[in-house]
mmCIF file of C-alpha atoms in Angstrom:
data_model
loop_
_atom_site.group_PDB
_atom_site.id
_atom_site.type_symbol
_atom_site.label_atom_id
_atom_site.label_comp_id
_atom_site.label_asym_id
_atom_site.label_seq_id
_atom_site.Cartn_x
_atom_site.Cartn_y
_atom_site.Cartn_z
ATOM 1 C CA UNK F 1492 149.421 57.319 167.445
ATOM 2 C CA UNK F 1493 149.072 60.024 164.784
ATOM 3 C CA UNK F 1494 150.114 62.623 167.348
ATOM 4 C CA UNK F 1495 153.254 60.647 168.143
ATOM 5 C CA UNK F 1496 154.125 60.439 164.438
ATOM 6 C CA UNK F 1497 153.719 64.214 164.038
ATOM 7 C CA UNK F 1498 155.888 64.832 167.093
ATOM 8 C CA UNK F 1499 158.568 62.519 165.726
ATOM 9 C CA UNK F 1500 158.516 64.320 162.359
ATOM 10 C CA UNK F 1501 158.808 67.689 164.121
ATOM 11 C CA UNK F 1502 161.779 66.447 166.150
ATOM 12 C CA UNK F 1503 163.458 65.111 163.018
ATOM 13 C CA UNK F 1504 163.000 68.447 161.235
ATOM 14 C CA UNK F 1505 164.461 70.257 164.232
ATOM 15 C CA UNK F 1506 167.490 67.921 164.255
ATOM 16 C CA UNK F 1507 168.021 68.442 160.520
ATOM 17 C CA UNK F 1508 167.836 72.222 160.948
ATOM 18 C CA UNK F 1509 170.338 72.163 163.833
ATOM 19 C CA UNK F 1510 172.676 69.967 161.776
ATOM 20 C CA UNK F 1511 172.406 72.337 158.797
ATOM 21 C CA UNK F 1512 173.205 75.317 161.018
ATOM 22 C CA UNK F 1513 176.204 73.551 162.559
ATOM 23 C CA UNK F 1514 177.549 72.712 159.093
ATOM 24 C CA UNK F 1515 177.136 76.337 157.994
ATOM 25 C CA UNK F 1516 178.960 77.553 161.111
ATOM 26 C CA UNK F 1517 181.811 75.107 160.555
ATOM 27 C CA UNK F 1518 182.127 76.121 156.897
ATOM 28 C CA UNK F 1519 182.201 79.806 157.834
ATOM 29 C CA UNK F 1520 184.869 79.188 160.485
ATOM 30 C CA UNK F 1521 186.948 77.261 157.966
ATOM 31 C CA UNK F 1522 186.562 80.041 155.383
ATOM 32 C CA UNK F 1523 187.689 82.639 157.937
ATOM 33 C CA UNK F 1524 190.676 80.516 158.933
ATOM 34 C CA UNK F 1525 191.842 80.174 155.333
ATOM 35 C CA UNK F 1526 191.234 83.897 154.791
ATOM 36 C CA UNK F 1527 193.532 84.675 157.745
ATOM 37 C CA UNK F 1528 196.173 81.978 157.265
ATOM 38 C CA UNK F 1529 196.049 81.089 153.611
ATOM 39 C CA UNK F 1530 196.820 77.636 152.316
ATOM 40 C CA UNK F 1531 200.083 76.802 154.067
ATOM 41 C CA UNK F 1532 200.289 73.414 152.359
ATOM 42 C CA UNK F 1533 200.730 75.028 148.973
ATOM 43 C CA UNK F 1534 204.325 74.702 147.758
ATOM 44 C CA UNK F 1535 205.598 77.782 146.023
ATOM 45 C CA UNK F 1536 208.146 77.317 143.271
ATOM 46 C CA UNK F 1537 210.877 79.751 144.329
ATOM 47 C CA UNK F 1538 212.808 79.324 141.076
ATOM 48 C CA UNK F 1539 210.023 80.971 139.085
ATOM 49 C CA UNK F 1540 210.235 84.109 141.246
ATOM 50 C CA UNK F 1541 213.877 84.773 140.356
#
């Protein structure tokens, strides 16, 4: 029974690590996208430029 508990804890740690890695990858992809495309939703005030 103790062995099963240790195995379960190891599996949970592995799942948490995989989830953390996936979040980091998604954040990096999002950062790269914004670096390439900028924030297209931002509305520039053209009157101030003139």
